[in-house]
Short mmCIF file of C-alpha atoms in Angstrom, two decimals:
data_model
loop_
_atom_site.label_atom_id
_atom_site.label_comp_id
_atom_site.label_asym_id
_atom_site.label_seq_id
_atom_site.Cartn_x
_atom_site.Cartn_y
_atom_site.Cartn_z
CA UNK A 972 17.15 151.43 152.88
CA UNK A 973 14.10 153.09 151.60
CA UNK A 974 16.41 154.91 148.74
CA UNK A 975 17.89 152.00 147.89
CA UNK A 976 15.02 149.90 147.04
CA UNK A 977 13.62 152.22 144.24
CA UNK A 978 16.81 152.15 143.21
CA UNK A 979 16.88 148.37 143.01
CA UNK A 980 13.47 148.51 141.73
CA UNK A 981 14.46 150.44 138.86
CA UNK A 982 17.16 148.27 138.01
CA UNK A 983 15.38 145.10 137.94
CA UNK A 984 12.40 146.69 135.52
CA UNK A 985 15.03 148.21 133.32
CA UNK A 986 16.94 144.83 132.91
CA UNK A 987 13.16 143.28 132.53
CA UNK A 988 12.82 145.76 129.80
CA UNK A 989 15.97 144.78 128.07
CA UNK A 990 15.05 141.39 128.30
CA UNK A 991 12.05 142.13 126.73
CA UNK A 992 12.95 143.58 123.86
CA UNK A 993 16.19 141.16 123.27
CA UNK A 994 13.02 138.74 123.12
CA UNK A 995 11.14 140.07 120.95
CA UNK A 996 13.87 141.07 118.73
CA UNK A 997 14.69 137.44 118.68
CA UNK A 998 11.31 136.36 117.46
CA UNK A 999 11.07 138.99 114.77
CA UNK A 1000 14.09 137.26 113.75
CA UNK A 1001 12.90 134.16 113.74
CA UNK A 1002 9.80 135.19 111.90
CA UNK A 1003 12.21 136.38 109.25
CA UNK A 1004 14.11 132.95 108.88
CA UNK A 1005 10.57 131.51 108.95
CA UNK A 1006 9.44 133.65 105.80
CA UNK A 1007 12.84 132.92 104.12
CA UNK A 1008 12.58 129.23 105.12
CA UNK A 1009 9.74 127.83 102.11
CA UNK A 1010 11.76 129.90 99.80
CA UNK A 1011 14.92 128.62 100.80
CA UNK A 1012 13.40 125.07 100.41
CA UNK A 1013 11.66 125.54 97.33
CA UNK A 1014 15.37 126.53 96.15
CA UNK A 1015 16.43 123.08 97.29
CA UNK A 1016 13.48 120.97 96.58
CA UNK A 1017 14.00 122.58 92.44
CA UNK A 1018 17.72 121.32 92.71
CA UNK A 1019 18.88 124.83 93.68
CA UNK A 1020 19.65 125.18 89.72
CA UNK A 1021 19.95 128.32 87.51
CA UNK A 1022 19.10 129.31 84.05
CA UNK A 1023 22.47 127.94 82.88
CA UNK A 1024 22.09 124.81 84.11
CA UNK A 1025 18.63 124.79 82.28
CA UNK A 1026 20.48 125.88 78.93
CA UNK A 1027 23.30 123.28 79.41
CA UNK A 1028 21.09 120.43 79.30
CA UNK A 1029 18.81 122.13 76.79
CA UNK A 1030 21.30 122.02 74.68
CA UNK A 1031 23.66 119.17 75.45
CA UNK A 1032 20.45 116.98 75.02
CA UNK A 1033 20.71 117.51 71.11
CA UNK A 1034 24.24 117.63 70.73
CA UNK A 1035 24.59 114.26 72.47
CA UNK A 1036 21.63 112.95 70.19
CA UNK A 1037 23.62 114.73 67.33
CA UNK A 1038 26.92 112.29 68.27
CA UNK A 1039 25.14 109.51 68.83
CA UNK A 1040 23.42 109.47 65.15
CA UNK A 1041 26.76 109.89 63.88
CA UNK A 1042 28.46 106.93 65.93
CA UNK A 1043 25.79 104.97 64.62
CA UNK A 1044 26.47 105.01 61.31
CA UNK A 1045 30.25 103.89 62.20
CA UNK A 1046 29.43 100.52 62.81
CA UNK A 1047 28.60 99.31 59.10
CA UNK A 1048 30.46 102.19 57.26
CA UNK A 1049 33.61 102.66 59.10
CA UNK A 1050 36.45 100.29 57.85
CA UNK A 1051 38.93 101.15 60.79
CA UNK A 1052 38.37 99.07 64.06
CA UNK A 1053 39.50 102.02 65.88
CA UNK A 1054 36.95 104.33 64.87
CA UNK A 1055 34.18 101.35 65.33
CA UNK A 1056 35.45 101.14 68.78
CA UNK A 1057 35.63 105.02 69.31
CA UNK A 1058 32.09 105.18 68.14
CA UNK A 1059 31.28 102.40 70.52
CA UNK A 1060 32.67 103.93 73.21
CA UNK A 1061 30.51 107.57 72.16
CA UNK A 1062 26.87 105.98 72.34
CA UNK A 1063 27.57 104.39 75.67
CA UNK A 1064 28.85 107.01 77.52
CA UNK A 1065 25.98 109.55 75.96
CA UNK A 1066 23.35 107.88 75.71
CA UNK A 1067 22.64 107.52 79.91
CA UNK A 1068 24.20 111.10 80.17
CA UNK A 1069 20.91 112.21 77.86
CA UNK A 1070 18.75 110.38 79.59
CA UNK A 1071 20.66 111.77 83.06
CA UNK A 1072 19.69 115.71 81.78
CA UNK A 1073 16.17 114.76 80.68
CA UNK A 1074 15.49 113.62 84.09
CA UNK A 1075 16.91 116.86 85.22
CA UNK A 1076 14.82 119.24 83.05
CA UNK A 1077 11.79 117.32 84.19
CA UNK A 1078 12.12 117.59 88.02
CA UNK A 1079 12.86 121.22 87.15
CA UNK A 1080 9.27 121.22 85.35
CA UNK A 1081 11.32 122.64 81.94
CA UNK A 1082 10.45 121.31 77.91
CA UNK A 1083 12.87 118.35 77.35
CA UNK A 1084 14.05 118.57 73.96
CA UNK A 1085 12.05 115.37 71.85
CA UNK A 1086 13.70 116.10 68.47
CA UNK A 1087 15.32 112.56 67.78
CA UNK A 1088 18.61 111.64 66.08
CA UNK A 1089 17.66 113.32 62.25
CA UNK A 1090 15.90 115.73 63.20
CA UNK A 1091 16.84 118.86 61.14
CA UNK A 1092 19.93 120.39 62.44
CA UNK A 1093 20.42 123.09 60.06
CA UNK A 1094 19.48 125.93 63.00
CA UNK A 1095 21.78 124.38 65.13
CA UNK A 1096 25.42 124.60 62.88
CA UNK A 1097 28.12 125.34 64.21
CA UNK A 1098 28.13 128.81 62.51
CA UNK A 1099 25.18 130.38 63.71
CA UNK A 1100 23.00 128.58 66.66
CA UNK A 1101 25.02 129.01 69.79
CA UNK A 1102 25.24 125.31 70.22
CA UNK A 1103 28.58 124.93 69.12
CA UNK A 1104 30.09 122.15 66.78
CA UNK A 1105 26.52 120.53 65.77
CA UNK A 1106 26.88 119.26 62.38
CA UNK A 1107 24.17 121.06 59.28
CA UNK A 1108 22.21 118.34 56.70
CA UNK A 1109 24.89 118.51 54.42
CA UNK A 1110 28.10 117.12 56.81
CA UNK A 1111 25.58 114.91 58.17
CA UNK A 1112 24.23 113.69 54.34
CA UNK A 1113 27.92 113.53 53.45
CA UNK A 1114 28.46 111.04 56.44
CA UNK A 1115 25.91 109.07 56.02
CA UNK A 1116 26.70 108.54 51.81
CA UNK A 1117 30.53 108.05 53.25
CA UNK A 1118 31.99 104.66 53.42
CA UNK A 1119 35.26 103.39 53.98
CA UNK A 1120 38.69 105.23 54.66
CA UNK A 1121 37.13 108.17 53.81
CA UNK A 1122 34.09 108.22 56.34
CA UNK A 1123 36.60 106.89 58.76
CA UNK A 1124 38.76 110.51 57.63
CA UNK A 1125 35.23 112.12 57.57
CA UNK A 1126 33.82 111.13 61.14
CA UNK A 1127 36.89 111.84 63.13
CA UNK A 1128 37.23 115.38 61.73
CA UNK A 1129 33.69 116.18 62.01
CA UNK A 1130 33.43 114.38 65.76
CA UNK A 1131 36.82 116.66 66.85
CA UNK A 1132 34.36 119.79 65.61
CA UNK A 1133 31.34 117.96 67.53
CA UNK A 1134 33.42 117.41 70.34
CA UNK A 1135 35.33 120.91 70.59
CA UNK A 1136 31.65 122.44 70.66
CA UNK A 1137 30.55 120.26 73.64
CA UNK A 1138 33.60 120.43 75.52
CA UNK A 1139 33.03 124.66 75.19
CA UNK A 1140 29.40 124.10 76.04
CA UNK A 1141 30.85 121.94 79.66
CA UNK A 1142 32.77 124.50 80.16
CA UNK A 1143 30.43 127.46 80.51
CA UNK A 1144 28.54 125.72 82.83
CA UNK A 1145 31.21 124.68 84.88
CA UNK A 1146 32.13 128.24 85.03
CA UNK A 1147 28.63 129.45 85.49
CA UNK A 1148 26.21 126.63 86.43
CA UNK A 1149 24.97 126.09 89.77
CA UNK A 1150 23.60 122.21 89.73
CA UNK A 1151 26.09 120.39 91.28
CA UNK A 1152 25.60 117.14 89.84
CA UNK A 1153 25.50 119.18 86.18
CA UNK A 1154 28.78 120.95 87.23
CA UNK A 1155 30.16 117.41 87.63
CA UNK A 1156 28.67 116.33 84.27
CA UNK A 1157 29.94 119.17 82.62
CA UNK A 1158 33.64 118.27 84.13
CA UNK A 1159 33.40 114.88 82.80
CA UNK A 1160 32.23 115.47 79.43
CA UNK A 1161 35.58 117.63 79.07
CA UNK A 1162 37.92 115.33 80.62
CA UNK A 1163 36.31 112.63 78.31
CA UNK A 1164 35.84 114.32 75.39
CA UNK A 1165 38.70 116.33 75.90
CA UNK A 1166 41.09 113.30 75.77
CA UNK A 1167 39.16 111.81 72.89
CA UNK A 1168 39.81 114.71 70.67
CA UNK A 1169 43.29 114.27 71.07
CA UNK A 1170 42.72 110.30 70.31
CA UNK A 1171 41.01 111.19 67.12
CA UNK A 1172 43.22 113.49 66.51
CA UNK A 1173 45.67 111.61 66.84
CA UNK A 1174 44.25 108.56 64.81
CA UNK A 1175 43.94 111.85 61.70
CA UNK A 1176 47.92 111.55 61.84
CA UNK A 1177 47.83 114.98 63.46
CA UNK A 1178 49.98 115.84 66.75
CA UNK A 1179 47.75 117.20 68.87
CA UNK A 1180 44.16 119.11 69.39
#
């Protein structure tokens, strides 16, 4: 009996001692969750966006405000009701969708683009800015001089081109955005825009986009 309880003894301290350190392992852990926690909520609190998400509505701001000056000029230039009712269609699906991203860019505490419908697009062509299919001050001063058939011939090619470029732009962040709700924007503006290039298209007496 006396061997057996220093035995016993032994055996209950080492088990104490595992216990021990299985606790305080488990608090070191939790004093690493603790230290990741404000980072993890400032990730969530920000929108848990990235840099593309930040470019996407950078730029889709002024490409919608870009689409928008040129459905404008459709309503007292354009003699096809169809292209009237395409541009119609154009300012009221964009025009909450900019005001959607600038709400974004401001909870994210990033510059809202304030350049307004004619402001000077020449940097941002579709040759040379990275925001692809914005219009230069030429196609937009041959738009605006257009009347007629042949702004209604004018518009619809240079909306496909307009169009194209956003419907590229929705797809990069689709592909590499992490925002959800500008993931979902970005889908949309394809599926729309997608299906109205093949409408104007379409109305060009062309087969297809």
């Amino acid at each position: 009996m006396t061997r057996t309880r220093p035995l016993v003894r032994r055996a209950a301290l080492a088990a104490t001692a595992v216990t021990a350190a299985l606790v305080l392992a488990a608090c070191g852990g939790d004093g690493s969750d603790t230290a990741a926690g404000p980072s993890a909520s400032s990730s969530v609190s920000a929108g848990a966006h990235n840099d593309q998400d930040v470019s996407f509505a950078q730029g889709m701001i002024p490409h919608h405000q870009q689409a928008l000056q040129m459905a404008e000029t459709a309503a007292d230039r354009a003699s096809s009701a169809e292209v009237k009712d395409l541009a119609a269609r154009i300012r009221k699906a964009q025009d909450p969708e900019i005001r959607t991203m600038s709400g974004w860019l401001k909870s994210w505490g990033e510059d809202v683009p304030s350049a307004a419908p004619g402001m000077d697009h020449s940097g941002h062509s579709g040759g040379g800015s990275g925001m692809a299919g914005m219009m230069d001050e030429k196609d937009m001063a041959e738009l605006t001089k257009a009347s007629g058939k042949a702004f209604d011939t004018l518009f619809l090619t240079l909306m496909v081109e307009h169009h194209e470029g956003a419907v590229e732009m929705a797809r990069t962040e689709k592909a590499e955005g992490r925002f959800g709700p500008a993931t979902k924007l970005a889908d949309a503006v394809v599926t729309a825009q997608s299906a109205e290039i093949e409408e104007m298209n379409q109305l060009l007496g062309k087969t297809g986009s």
